[in-house]
Amino acid sequence: MAILITAKNLKKSYGKGKNTVHALGPIDFTVVEGSFTIILGKSGSGKSTLLNLLSGLDSPTDGTLVVAGESLNKLKSGKLAKYRAKIGLIFQFYNLLPNLSTLENVMISSWLKGISVSKQDATSLLKQFGLEHRINSNIKTLSGGEKQRVAICRSLINKPAILFCDEPTGALDTANGQIVKDILVKLNKEGMTIVMVTHNEEFIPMADKIITMKDGIIESMNTQISK
Ligand SMILES: Nc1ncnc2c1ncn2[C@@H]1O[C@H](COP(=O)(O)OP(=O)(O)OP(=O)(O)O)[C@@H](O)[C@H]1O
Ligand SMILES: [Mg+2]
């Protein structure tokens, strides 16, 4: 299987001089194409920092990071934006745009990235996720579970090479968390590479690789052969 992510001696710190916060690293790991990786660890252990580097929202301070053939530590901001167009991102609190409809939320990020998406494709994706009755609703009127499904549609519309998720079920009740979990597991079974930060232990049996973070470094890394 091809390696999709390689992190070597990866580090991230914030601030300067006496105020420097060493948020991450050094860490080393790889992610194989089509696999499901979960990142566990206590609050402040560096999980979101790592995900932000992987998804191009932030740049490493040191080390090398290659994702889907792109050396992220070398990319300038314009190229980073292009890289972000190739990946999908899901957040705990959805990061949808208020006052726009479900359909507009799915289409707008593609417009911003300069990718043209047909209304038909967006509608058919929303239908696949059981949102046909919500297509023209104002996003504010949707439940948390519905919002997260919209966010998943928004990230899938660009056919991403990889999906990064930061606590995707963290704000959902058990039933909606289960629905979102089932969607992500199904996407992985269909071939999507997923890297997910989570506190939800129900994802553990689904993972190929479990990375546990502590104080900015990898405390343990387990590969599950039979999931
Ligand atoms: N922009 C920033 N400036 C300064 N310090 C930061 C910044 N972002 C994160 N940190 C620090 O880096 C460390 C790791 O933070 P991070 O957000 O990665 O933790 P986390 O594991 O995602 O925690 P949580 O489970 O609470 O989301 C923390 O000490 C945090 O305070
Ligand atoms: Mg976090």
CSV table of N, CA and C in Angstrom, one decimal, residues 7-11 24-29 50 64 211 213 216-218:
chain,number,residue,atom,x,y,z
A,7,ALA,N,5.7,12.0,8.3
A,7,ALA,CA,6.1,13.0,9.2
A,7,ALA,C,7.4,12.6,9.8
A,8,LYS,N,8.5,13.5,9.6
A,8,LYS,CA,9.8,13.1,10.2
A,8,LYS,C,10.3,14.3,11.0
A,9,ASN,N,10.6,14.0,12.3
A,9,ASN,CA,11.1,15.0,13.2
A,9,ASN,C,10.3,16.3,13.2
A,10,LEU,N,9.0,16.1,13.1
A,10,LEU,CA,8.1,17.2,12.9
A,10,LEU,C,7.9,17.9,14.2
A,11,LYS,N,8.0,19.3,14.2
A,11,LYS,CA,7.9,20.1,15.4
A,11,LYS,C,7.0,21.4,15.1
A,24,LEU,N,4.3,20.8,19.9
A,24,LEU,CA,4.3,19.5,19.2
A,24,LEU,C,5.8,19.1,18.9
A,25,GLY,N,6.1,17.8,19.1
A,25,GLY,CA,7.2,17.2,18.5
A,25,GLY,C,8.4,17.1,19.4
A,26,PRO,N,9.5,16.4,18.9
A,26,PRO,CA,9.5,15.9,17.6
A,26,PRO,C,8.7,14.6,17.4
A,27,ILE,N,8.0,14.5,16.3
A,27,ILE,CA,7.2,13.3,16.1
A,27,ILE,C,7.5,12.7,14.7
A,28,ASP,N,7.3,11.4,14.6
A,28,ASP,CA,7.6,10.6,13.4
A,28,ASP,C,6.5,9.6,13.2
A,29,PHE,N,5.8,9.6,12.0
A,29,PHE,CA,4.9,8.5,11.7
A,29,PHE,C,4.5,8.5,10.2
A,50,LEU,N,-1.3,19.0,15.6
A,50,LEU,CA,-0.8,18.1,14.6
A,50,LEU,C,-1.8,18.1,13.4
A,64,THR,N,10.1,17.5,8.5
A,64,THR,CA,9.5,17.3,7.2
A,64,THR,C,8.1,16.7,7.3
A,211,ILE,N,-2.7,6.4,17.4
A,211,ILE,CA,-1.6,7.2,17.9
A,211,ILE,C,-2.1,7.9,19.2
A,213,MET,N,-1.1,10.7,22.0
A,213,MET,CA,-0.3,11.8,22.2
A,213,MET,C,-0.2,12.1,23.7
A,216,GLY,N,2.7,16.7,23.6
A,216,GLY,CA,3.2,17.1,22.3
A,216,GLY,C,4.0,16.0,21.6
A,217,ILE,N,4.2,14.8,22.2
A,217,ILE,CA,4.9,13.8,21.5
A,217,ILE,C,4.0,12.5,21.5
A,218,ILE,N,4.4,11.6,20.6
A,218,ILE,CA,3.7,10.3,20.5
A,218,ILE,C,4.0,9.4,21.7
